[in-house]
Amino acid sequence: MLENGGDYLLVLSQVKQGIAQTRARAVSRVNSELICMYWRIGALIDARSFWGSKSIETLSQDIRTAFPGIKGFSVRYLKYMMKFARETEWEIVQTVFAHISWSHNIALMNKTQSSDERLWYAKASIANGWSHSVLIHQIESHLYERQALSTSLNNFNRTLPKPESDLAQQALKDPFIFDFITAQQSRTERDIEEQMVENVTKVLLELGTGFAFMGNQYHLTVGGDDFYIDLLFYNVRLHCYLVVELKNEKFKPEFTGKLGFYVSVVDDMLTGELDNPTIGLVLCKEKNDVVVEYALRSIDQPVGISAYRLGDELPEGYRNVLPTPEDLQTRL
């Protein structure tokens, strides 16, 4: 046995943590240098506008001859570098795009339509630690349109202090896309809820970073009476609970009264001293924004109202990129 075993384990833990952090920083620095190099190479080639495809093919071959075994300098990749330099400002490369991988950058060049959209997804990837596959999923589910340009209605600016109100705004989107559920599977609210619980990992991905699932039909006893919250989540970034009321119909003003009741009960019974105020969210099939705005005026708790779409009820612009009901059936 080692003497001072407790001290040894503490030192070991700190050494391991230091090594891991240094490795992560080293990998990050190498990636940043590579992305910046790709931009500089792309700018250098792009400035020679008189070059044809043959010149780029020759350049690719000569690079690989000079550096045997080197990867990432095919004709296709050299053209990506040119596109990267042509469409991205150097200052933004250094501050944003150099902090995501080259595969992330290629996905953004292939799948986004504007520089604003591309920058938004790049920043979101950094903030949320999205993998390449998660980034593609978020682009193909039109997260930029649904979140950055969201029409979700809420009273967060009035009921939450900053920066909590801004973070809460970022957590909402409109509509929420539950493309793993079809109308055939979801005849009632309980059917939708059960499908969401069975696919909770996909639900958490759609909700965004930091959410943990606490339960469905979450039981609360108030004054001896029993009540059940449809879905309850906790967000570790917001440090608050999220109460979700699921409605398989158009929004009605009375929905906010029931949701406000649940938010108050959760605040009193579940939140700790370090938790922020509980947030409520009504997910409904559709909503009249004017009706929603009036309904929110009298609500003192932080509440948001968003629509949701199922796999076979998607707006026209989503249908070409999300799975069809037939695709979903073949996966089962």
mmCIF file of C-alpha atoms in Angstrom:
data_model
loop_
_atom_site.group_PDB
_atom_site.id
_atom_site.type_symbol
_atom_site.label_atom_id
_atom_site.label_comp_id
_atom_site.label_asym_id
_atom_site.label_seq_id
_atom_site.Cartn_x
_atom_site.Cartn_y
_atom_site.Cartn_z
ATOM 1 C CA MET A 1 0.000 0.000 0.000
ATOM 2 C CA LEU A 2 1.130 3.516 -0.799
ATOM 3 C CA GLU A 3 1.455 5.944 2.064
ATOM 4 C CA ASN A 4 -0.871 8.915 1.921
ATOM 5 C CA GLY A 5 -3.114 7.065 -0.525
ATOM 6 C CA GLY A 6 -5.675 9.869 -0.540
ATOM 7 C CA ASP A 7 -3.080 12.473 -1.520
ATOM 8 C CA TYR A 8 -1.765 10.185 -4.235
ATOM 9 C CA LEU A 9 -5.211 9.728 -5.801
ATOM 10 C CA LEU A 10 -5.764 13.475 -5.698
ATOM 11 C CA VAL A 11 -2.428 14.115 -7.439
ATOM 12 C CA LEU A 12 -3.172 11.399 -10.009
ATOM 13 C CA SER A 13 -6.575 12.902 -10.751
ATOM 14 C CA GLN A 14 -5.099 16.387 -11.205
ATOM 15 C CA VAL A 15 -2.291 15.097 -13.436
ATOM 16 C CA LYS A 16 -4.755 13.193 -15.631
ATOM 17 C CA GLN A 17 -6.970 16.255 -15.880
ATOM 18 C CA GLY A 18 -3.981 18.420 -16.825
ATOM 19 C CA ILE A 19 -2.890 16.000 -19.540
ATOM 20 C CA ALA A 20 -6.398 15.761 -20.974
ATOM 21 C CA GLN A 21 -6.835 19.546 -21.022
ATOM 22 C CA THR A 22 -3.421 20.086 -22.640
ATOM 23 C CA ARG A 23 -4.171 17.475 -25.285
ATOM 24 C CA ALA A 24 -7.510 19.119 -26.031
ATOM 25 C CA ARG A 25 -5.875 22.548 -26.354
ATOM 26 C CA ALA A 26 -3.146 21.112 -28.597
ATOM 27 C CA VAL A 27 -5.710 19.454 -30.888
ATOM 28 C CA SER A 28 -7.696 22.681 -31.010
ATOM 29 C CA ARG A 29 -4.581 24.701 -31.940
ATOM 30 C CA VAL A 30 -3.634 22.229 -34.675
ATOM 31 C CA ASN A 31 -7.168 22.356 -36.098
ATOM 32 C CA SER A 32 -7.174 26.177 -36.045
ATOM 33 C CA GLU A 33 -3.835 26.307 -37.865
ATOM 34 C CA LEU A 34 -5.099 23.856 -40.493
ATOM 35 C CA ILE A 35 -8.299 25.817 -41.159
ATOM 36 C CA CYS A 36 -6.345 29.065 -41.469
ATOM 37 C CA MET A 37 -3.868 27.378 -43.806
ATOM 38 C CA TYR A 38 -6.711 26.064 -45.985
ATOM 39 C CA TRP A 39 -8.123 29.585 -46.263
ATOM 40 C CA ARG A 40 -4.723 31.040 -47.224
ATOM 41 C CA ILE A 41 -4.166 28.315 -49.844
ATOM 42 C CA GLY A 42 -7.664 28.864 -51.213
ATOM 43 C CA ALA A 43 -7.098 32.622 -51.431
ATOM 44 C CA LEU A 44 -3.752 32.077 -53.180
ATOM 45 C CA ILE A 45 -5.297 29.797 -55.814
ATOM 46 C CA ASP A 46 -8.432 31.884 -56.228
ATOM 47 C CA ALA A 47 -6.354 34.979 -56.952
ATOM 48 C CA ARG A 48 -5.066 33.194 -60.073
ATOM 49 C CA SER A 49 -8.404 33.458 -61.862
ATOM 50 C CA PHE A 50 -6.815 32.491 -65.170
ATOM 51 C CA TRP A 51 -6.041 28.998 -63.847
ATOM 52 C CA GLY A 52 -8.120 26.191 -65.298
ATOM 53 C CA SER A 53 -8.980 22.761 -63.935
ATOM 54 C CA LYS A 54 -5.798 21.305 -65.413
ATOM 55 C CA SER A 55 -3.677 23.692 -63.345
ATOM 56 C CA ILE A 56 -5.474 22.668 -60.147
ATOM 57 C CA GLU A 57 -5.045 18.980 -61.012
ATOM 58 C CA THR A 58 -1.316 19.551 -61.565
ATOM 59 C CA LEU A 59 -1.053 21.482 -58.299
ATOM 60 C CA SER A 60 -2.765 18.656 -56.410
ATOM 61 C CA GLN A 61 -0.391 16.087 -57.889
ATOM 62 C CA ASP A 62 2.706 18.185 -57.179
ATOM 63 C CA ILE A 63 1.680 18.797 -53.559
ATOM 64 C CA ARG A 64 1.253 15.070 -52.985
ATOM 65 C CA THR A 65 4.582 14.400 -54.679
ATOM 66 C CA ALA A 66 6.328 16.924 -52.448
ATOM 67 C CA PHE A 67 4.643 15.526 -49.307
ATOM 68 C CA PRO A 68 4.175 11.756 -49.768
ATOM 69 C CA GLY A 69 1.226 10.403 -47.803
ATOM 70 C CA ILE A 70 -0.325 13.819 -47.211
ATOM 71 C CA LYS A 71 -4.127 13.889 -47.262
ATOM 72 C CA GLY A 72 -6.640 16.633 -47.887
ATOM 73 C CA PHE A 73 -5.159 18.116 -51.073
ATOM 74 C CA SER A 74 -7.191 16.406 -53.765
ATOM 75 C CA VAL A 75 -8.614 18.526 -56.583
ATOM 76 C CA ARG A 76 -12.000 18.425 -54.833
ATOM 77 C CA TYR A 77 -10.539 19.694 -51.551
ATOM 78 C CA LEU A 78 -8.510 22.408 -53.269
ATOM 79 C CA LYS A 79 -11.733 23.657 -54.838
ATOM 80 C CA TYR A 80 -13.348 23.675 -51.385
ATOM 81 C CA MET A 81 -10.442 25.807 -50.146
ATOM 82 C CA MET A 82 -11.038 28.265 -52.989
ATOM 83 C CA LYS A 83 -14.750 28.427 -52.148
ATOM 84 C CA PHE A 84 -13.925 28.858 -48.447
ATOM 85 C CA ALA A 85 -11.604 31.797 -49.166
ATOM 86 C CA ARG A 86 -13.978 33.353 -51.685
ATOM 87 C CA GLU A 87 -17.019 33.264 -49.395
ATOM 88 C CA THR A 88 -15.519 33.841 -45.933
ATOM 89 C CA GLU A 89 -13.762 36.893 -44.536
ATOM 90 C CA TRP A 90 -10.340 36.294 -42.976
ATOM 91 C CA GLU A 91 -11.280 37.928 -39.675
ATOM 92 C CA ILE A 92 -14.304 35.633 -39.261
ATOM 93 C CA VAL A 93 -12.201 32.614 -40.187
ATOM 94 C CA GLN A 94 -9.831 33.376 -37.326
ATOM 95 C CA THR A 95 -12.523 34.063 -34.738
ATOM 96 C CA VAL A 96 -15.186 31.495 -35.680
ATOM 97 C CA PHE A 97 -14.588 29.008 -38.493
ATOM 98 C CA ALA A 98 -11.103 28.048 -37.302
ATOM 99 C CA HIS A 99 -12.725 26.659 -34.154
ATOM 100 C CA ILE A 100 -14.687 23.943 -35.954
ATOM 101 C CA SER A 101 -13.328 21.075 -38.020
ATOM 102 C CA TRP A 102 -12.760 21.138 -41.768
ATOM 103 C CA SER A 103 -15.550 18.574 -42.212
ATOM 104 C CA HIS A 104 -17.885 20.961 -40.361
ATOM 105 C CA ASN A 105 -16.829 23.775 -42.693
ATOM 106 C CA ILE A 106 -17.411 21.644 -45.784
ATOM 107 C CA ALA A 107 -20.881 20.713 -44.540
ATOM 108 C CA LEU A 108 -21.659 24.401 -44.032
ATOM 109 C CA MET A 109 -20.442 25.265 -47.533
ATOM 110 C CA ASN A 110 -22.540 22.471 -49.050
ATOM 111 C CA LYS A 111 -25.751 22.860 -47.101
ATOM 112 C CA THR A 112 -26.283 26.518 -46.147
ATOM 113 C CA GLN A 113 -27.678 29.240 -48.379
ATOM 114 C CA SER A 114 -26.323 32.475 -46.940
ATOM 115 C CA SER A 115 -23.332 33.806 -45.006
ATOM 116 C CA ASP A 116 -25.577 34.716 -42.067
ATOM 117 C CA GLU A 117 -26.946 31.178 -41.881
ATOM 118 C CA ARG A 118 -23.460 29.663 -42.181
ATOM 119 C CA LEU A 119 -22.094 31.882 -39.419
ATOM 120 C CA TRP A 120 -25.063 31.081 -37.160
ATOM 121 C CA TYR A 121 -24.538 27.328 -37.506
ATOM 122 C CA ALA A 122 -20.784 27.671 -36.967
ATOM 123 C CA LYS A 123 -21.286 29.603 -33.727
ATOM 124 C CA ALA A 124 -23.977 27.156 -32.596
ATOM 125 C CA SER A 125 -21.612 24.222 -33.287
ATOM 126 C CA ILE A 126 -18.944 25.806 -31.107
ATOM 127 C CA ALA A 127 -21.343 26.699 -28.293
ATOM 128 C CA ASN A 128 -23.065 23.312 -28.250
ATOM 129 C CA GLY A 129 -20.173 21.036 -29.199
ATOM 130 C CA TRP A 130 -22.067 19.546 -32.148
ATOM 131 C CA SER A 131 -20.472 16.644 -33.963
ATOM 132 C CA HIS A 132 -20.411 16.615 -37.751
ATOM 133 C CA SER A 133 -23.493 14.380 -37.931
ATOM 134 C CA VAL A 134 -25.435 16.495 -35.416
ATOM 135 C CA LEU A 135 -24.588 19.651 -37.378
ATOM 136 C CA ILE A 136 -25.948 18.096 -40.568
ATOM 137 C CA HIS A 137 -29.100 17.001 -38.740
ATOM 138 C CA GLN A 138 -29.653 20.519 -37.428
ATOM 139 C CA ILE A 139 -29.165 22.061 -40.874
ATOM 140 C CA GLU A 140 -31.482 19.556 -42.548
ATOM 141 C CA SER A 141 -34.165 20.167 -39.905
ATOM 142 C CA HIS A 142 -33.928 23.910 -40.677
ATOM 143 C CA LEU A 143 -32.939 24.847 -37.136
ATOM 144 C CA TYR A 144 -31.756 28.298 -38.259
ATOM 145 C CA GLU A 145 -35.185 29.209 -39.595
ATOM 146 C CA ARG A 146 -36.970 27.626 -36.634
ATOM 147 C CA GLN A 147 -34.813 29.109 -33.881
ATOM 148 C CA ALA A 148 -32.905 32.155 -35.096
ATOM 149 C CA LEU A 149 -35.975 33.307 -37.027
ATOM 150 C CA SER A 150 -38.483 31.726 -34.645
ATOM 151 C CA THR A 151 -42.057 32.963 -34.371
ATOM 152 C CA SER A 152 -42.442 31.224 -31.012
ATOM 153 C CA LEU A 153 -44.258 33.592 -28.674
ATOM 154 C CA ASN A 154 -43.310 34.060 -25.039
ATOM 155 C CA ASN A 155 -43.121 36.580 -22.212
ATOM 156 C CA PHE A 156 -39.504 35.886 -21.200
ATOM 157 C CA ASN A 157 -38.325 39.481 -21.590
ATOM 158 C CA ARG A 158 -40.947 40.559 -19.055
ATOM 159 C CA THR A 159 -40.735 37.651 -16.595
ATOM 160 C CA LEU A 160 -37.031 36.705 -16.568
ATOM 161 C CA PRO A 161 -33.919 38.782 -15.862
ATOM 162 C CA LYS A 162 -31.028 38.892 -18.302
ATOM 163 C CA PRO A 163 -29.159 36.782 -19.274
ATOM 164 C CA GLU A 164 -31.709 34.085 -18.373
ATOM 165 C CA SER A 165 -34.298 35.647 -20.679
ATOM 166 C CA ASP A 166 -31.910 35.540 -23.651
ATOM 167 C CA LEU A 167 -30.907 31.929 -22.955
ATOM 168 C CA ALA A 168 -34.547 30.921 -22.622
ATOM 169 C CA GLN A 169 -35.317 32.605 -25.955
ATOM 170 C CA GLN A 170 -32.538 30.572 -27.569
ATOM 171 C CA ALA A 171 -34.038 27.338 -26.241
ATOM 172 C CA LEU A 172 -37.311 27.850 -28.139
ATOM 173 C CA LYS A 173 -38.014 27.289 -31.807
ATOM 174 C CA ASP A 174 -41.117 27.261 -33.961
ATOM 175 C CA PRO A 175 -42.161 24.803 -35.068
ATOM 176 C CA PHE A 176 -40.593 21.933 -33.148
ATOM 177 C CA ILE A 177 -40.029 19.032 -35.542
ATOM 178 C CA PHE A 178 -40.804 15.521 -34.309
ATOM 179 C CA ASP A 179 -40.096 13.822 -37.622
ATOM 180 C CA PHE A 180 -39.781 10.421 -35.914
ATOM 181 C CA ILE A 181 -43.539 10.442 -35.186
ATOM 182 C CA THR A 182 -46.299 10.115 -37.790
ATOM 183 C CA ALA A 183 -49.986 10.917 -37.540
ATOM 184 C CA GLN A 184 -50.662 7.190 -37.745
ATOM 185 C CA GLN A 185 -48.707 6.746 -34.514
ATOM 186 C CA SER A 186 -50.216 9.771 -32.780
ATOM 187 C CA ARG A 187 -53.978 9.714 -32.746
ATOM 188 C CA THR A 188 -54.119 11.316 -29.294
ATOM 189 C CA GLU A 189 -51.940 13.512 -27.085
ATOM 190 C CA ARG A 190 -50.994 10.427 -25.054
ATOM 191 C CA ASP A 191 -49.858 8.645 -28.246
ATOM 192 C CA ILE A 192 -47.566 11.557 -29.116
ATOM 193 C CA GLU A 193 -46.268 11.683 -25.567
ATOM 194 C CA GLU A 194 -45.503 7.950 -25.553
ATOM 195 C CA GLN A 195 -43.643 8.237 -28.853
ATOM 196 C CA MET A 196 -41.632 11.163 -27.467
ATOM 197 C CA VAL A 197 -40.677 9.148 -24.388
ATOM 198 C CA GLU A 198 -39.689 6.156 -26.528
ATOM 199 C CA ASN A 199 -37.509 8.480 -28.636
ATOM 200 C CA VAL A 200 -36.361 10.754 -25.823
ATOM 201 C CA THR A 201 -32.825 11.075 -27.220
ATOM 202 C CA LYS A 202 -34.233 12.596 -30.420
ATOM 203 C CA VAL A 203 -36.505 14.860 -28.377
ATOM 204 C CA LEU A 204 -33.527 16.128 -26.366
ATOM 205 C CA LEU A 205 -31.637 16.807 -29.592
ATOM 206 C CA GLU A 206 -34.586 18.822 -30.883
ATOM 207 C CA LEU A 207 -34.912 20.763 -27.614
ATOM 208 C CA GLY A 208 -31.241 21.718 -27.694
ATOM 209 C CA THR A 209 -28.173 21.638 -25.491
ATOM 210 C CA GLY A 210 -28.391 21.156 -21.756
ATOM 211 C CA PHE A 211 -31.776 19.452 -21.400
ATOM 212 C CA ALA A 212 -32.299 16.364 -19.243
ATOM 213 C CA PHE A 213 -35.524 14.357 -19.222
ATOM 214 C CA MET A 214 -37.097 14.134 -15.770
ATOM 215 C CA GLY A 215 -40.220 12.158 -16.663
ATOM 216 C CA ASN A 216 -43.646 12.100 -18.281
ATOM 217 C CA GLN A 217 -46.972 12.233 -16.450
ATOM 218 C CA TYR A 218 -44.846 13.578 -13.616
ATOM 219 C CA HIS A 219 -46.902 13.202 -10.432
ATOM 220 C CA LEU A 220 -47.511 16.123 -8.101
ATOM 221 C CA THR A 221 -49.776 16.196 -5.053
ATOM 222 C CA VAL A 222 -51.268 19.582 -4.238
ATOM 223 C CA GLY A 223 -53.564 19.932 -1.243
ATOM 224 C CA GLY A 224 -54.287 16.224 -1.370
ATOM 225 C CA ASP A 225 -55.244 16.290 -5.075
ATOM 226 C CA ASP A 226 -53.232 14.526 -7.766
ATOM 227 C CA PHE A 227 -51.881 16.288 -10.853
ATOM 228 C CA TYR A 228 -49.722 15.040 -13.717
ATOM 229 C CA ILE A 229 -47.330 17.102 -15.862
ATOM 230 C CA ASP A 230 -47.179 15.843 -19.448
ATOM 231 C CA LEU A 231 -43.385 16.211 -19.767
ATOM 232 C CA LEU A 232 -40.820 17.595 -17.340
ATOM 233 C CA PHE A 233 -37.239 18.545 -18.240
ATOM 234 C CA TYR A 234 -34.331 20.279 -16.523
ATOM 235 C CA ASN A 235 -31.833 22.511 -18.305
ATOM 236 C CA VAL A 236 -28.346 22.597 -16.820
ATOM 237 C CA ARG A 237 -27.412 25.787 -18.688
ATOM 238 C CA LEU A 238 -30.495 27.686 -17.613
ATOM 239 C CA HIS A 239 -30.502 26.000 -14.184
ATOM 240 C CA CYS A 240 -34.260 25.618 -14.286
ATOM 241 C CA TYR A 241 -37.078 23.166 -14.889
ATOM 242 C CA LEU A 242 -39.080 23.169 -18.116
ATOM 243 C CA VAL A 243 -42.734 22.130 -17.841
ATOM 244 C CA VAL A 244 -44.258 21.029 -21.160
ATOM 245 C CA GLU A 245 -47.981 20.819 -21.817
ATOM 246 C CA LEU A 246 -48.689 18.847 -25.002
ATOM 247 C CA LYS A 247 -51.867 19.666 -26.943
ATOM 248 C CA ASN A 248 -52.988 17.822 -30.056
ATOM 249 C CA GLU A 249 -55.156 20.768 -31.128
ATOM 250 C CA LYS A 250 -55.076 24.492 -31.841
ATOM 251 C CA PHE A 251 -53.948 26.777 -28.996
ATOM 252 C CA LYS A 252 -56.641 27.957 -26.588
ATOM 253 C CA PRO A 253 -56.178 30.725 -23.960
ATOM 254 C CA GLU A 254 -57.106 28.371 -21.101
ATOM 255 C CA PHE A 255 -53.978 26.303 -21.793
ATOM 256 C CA THR A 256 -51.810 28.999 -20.195
ATOM 257 C CA GLY A 257 -53.832 28.897 -16.969
ATOM 258 C CA LYS A 258 -53.150 25.205 -16.415
ATOM 259 C CA LEU A 259 -49.513 25.603 -17.434
ATOM 260 C CA GLY A 260 -49.077 28.558 -15.050
ATOM 261 C CA PHE A 261 -50.457 26.411 -12.239
ATOM 262 C CA TYR A 262 -47.886 23.667 -12.933
ATOM 263 C CA VAL A 263 -45.051 26.207 -13.155
ATOM 264 C CA SER A 264 -45.993 27.629 -9.734
ATOM 265 C CA VAL A 265 -46.178 24.172 -8.161
ATOM 266 C CA VAL A 266 -42.813 23.113 -9.581
ATOM 267 C CA ASP A 267 -41.267 26.370 -8.338
ATOM 268 C CA ASP A 268 -42.514 25.637 -4.823
ATOM 269 C CA MET A 269 -41.991 21.874 -4.657
ATOM 270 C CA LEU A 270 -38.990 21.031 -6.851
ATOM 271 C CA THR A 271 -36.697 24.024 -7.341
ATOM 272 C CA GLY A 272 -33.691 24.503 -5.090
ATOM 273 C CA GLU A 273 -32.034 27.650 -3.799
ATOM 274 C CA LEU A 274 -29.685 27.865 -6.794
ATOM 275 C CA ASP A 275 -32.355 27.187 -9.435
ATOM 276 C CA ASN A 276 -33.821 29.880 -11.646
ATOM 277 C CA PRO A 277 -37.591 30.254 -12.147
ATOM 278 C CA THR A 278 -39.326 27.368 -13.860
ATOM 279 C CA ILE A 279 -40.261 27.875 -17.532
ATOM 280 C CA GLY A 280 -43.483 26.642 -19.083
ATOM 281 C CA LEU A 281 -44.003 25.617 -22.712
ATOM 282 C CA VAL A 282 -47.233 24.797 -24.524
ATOM 283 C CA LEU A 283 -46.669 22.608 -27.593
ATOM 284 C CA CYS A 284 -49.752 22.692 -29.802
ATOM 285 C CA LYS A 285 -50.756 21.654 -33.303
ATOM 286 C CA GLU A 286 -51.230 25.253 -34.417
ATOM 287 C CA LYS A 287 -51.675 28.715 -32.959
ATOM 288 C CA ASN A 288 -53.174 32.094 -33.711
ATOM 289 C CA ASP A 289 -50.434 34.557 -32.804
ATOM 290 C CA VAL A 290 -52.858 37.342 -31.895
ATOM 291 C CA VAL A 291 -54.734 35.059 -29.492
ATOM 292 C CA VAL A 292 -51.440 33.887 -27.985
ATOM 293 C CA GLU A 293 -50.234 37.450 -27.411
ATOM 294 C CA TYR A 294 -53.403 38.333 -25.497
ATOM 295 C CA ALA A 295 -53.201 35.121 -23.456
ATOM 296 C CA LEU A 296 -49.605 35.868 -22.425
ATOM 297 C CA ARG A 297 -50.333 39.387 -21.188
ATOM 298 C CA SER A 298 -51.878 38.211 -17.917
ATOM 299 C CA ILE A 299 -49.307 35.484 -17.180
ATOM 300 C CA ASP A 300 -46.642 36.374 -14.623
ATOM 301 C CA GLN A 301 -44.653 33.141 -14.962
ATOM 302 C CA PRO A 302 -42.207 32.673 -17.883
ATOM 303 C CA VAL A 303 -44.216 30.872 -20.567
ATOM 304 C CA GLY A 304 -43.699 30.173 -24.262
ATOM 305 C CA ILE A 305 -46.072 28.882 -26.952
ATOM 306 C CA SER A 306 -44.798 26.914 -29.964
ATOM 307 C CA ALA A 307 -46.299 24.698 -32.618
ATOM 308 C CA TYR A 308 -44.990 21.246 -33.485
ATOM 309 C CA ARG A 309 -44.985 19.187 -36.657
ATOM 310 C CA LEU A 310 -44.972 15.424 -37.072
ATOM 311 C CA GLY A 311 -43.144 13.487 -39.756
ATOM 312 C CA ASP A 312 -45.981 13.533 -42.273
ATOM 313 C CA GLU A 313 -47.234 17.028 -41.440
ATOM 314 C CA LEU A 314 -44.173 19.070 -42.357
ATOM 315 C CA PRO A 315 -44.271 22.411 -44.191
ATOM 316 C CA GLU A 316 -43.427 22.169 -47.901
ATOM 317 C CA GLY A 317 -39.854 23.411 -47.435
ATOM 318 C CA TYR A 318 -38.988 20.591 -45.039
ATOM 319 C CA ARG A 319 -40.290 17.639 -46.987
ATOM 320 C CA ASN A 320 -37.324 17.196 -49.308
ATOM 321 C CA VAL A 321 -34.778 16.882 -46.518
ATOM 322 C CA LEU A 322 -36.597 15.068 -43.713
ATOM 323 C CA PRO A 323 -37.625 11.388 -43.731
ATOM 324 C CA THR A 324 -41.003 10.519 -45.246
ATOM 325 C CA PRO A 325 -43.525 8.365 -43.359
ATOM 326 C CA GLU A 326 -42.496 5.481 -45.634
ATOM 327 C CA ASP A 327 -38.845 5.973 -44.631
ATOM 328 C CA LEU A 328 -39.819 5.906 -40.985
ATOM 329 C CA GLN A 329 -41.832 2.727 -41.425
ATOM 330 C CA THR A 330 -38.876 0.933 -43.041
ATOM 331 C CA ARG A 331 -36.730 1.789 -40.008
ATOM 332 C CA LEU A 332 -39.128 0.050 -37.605
#
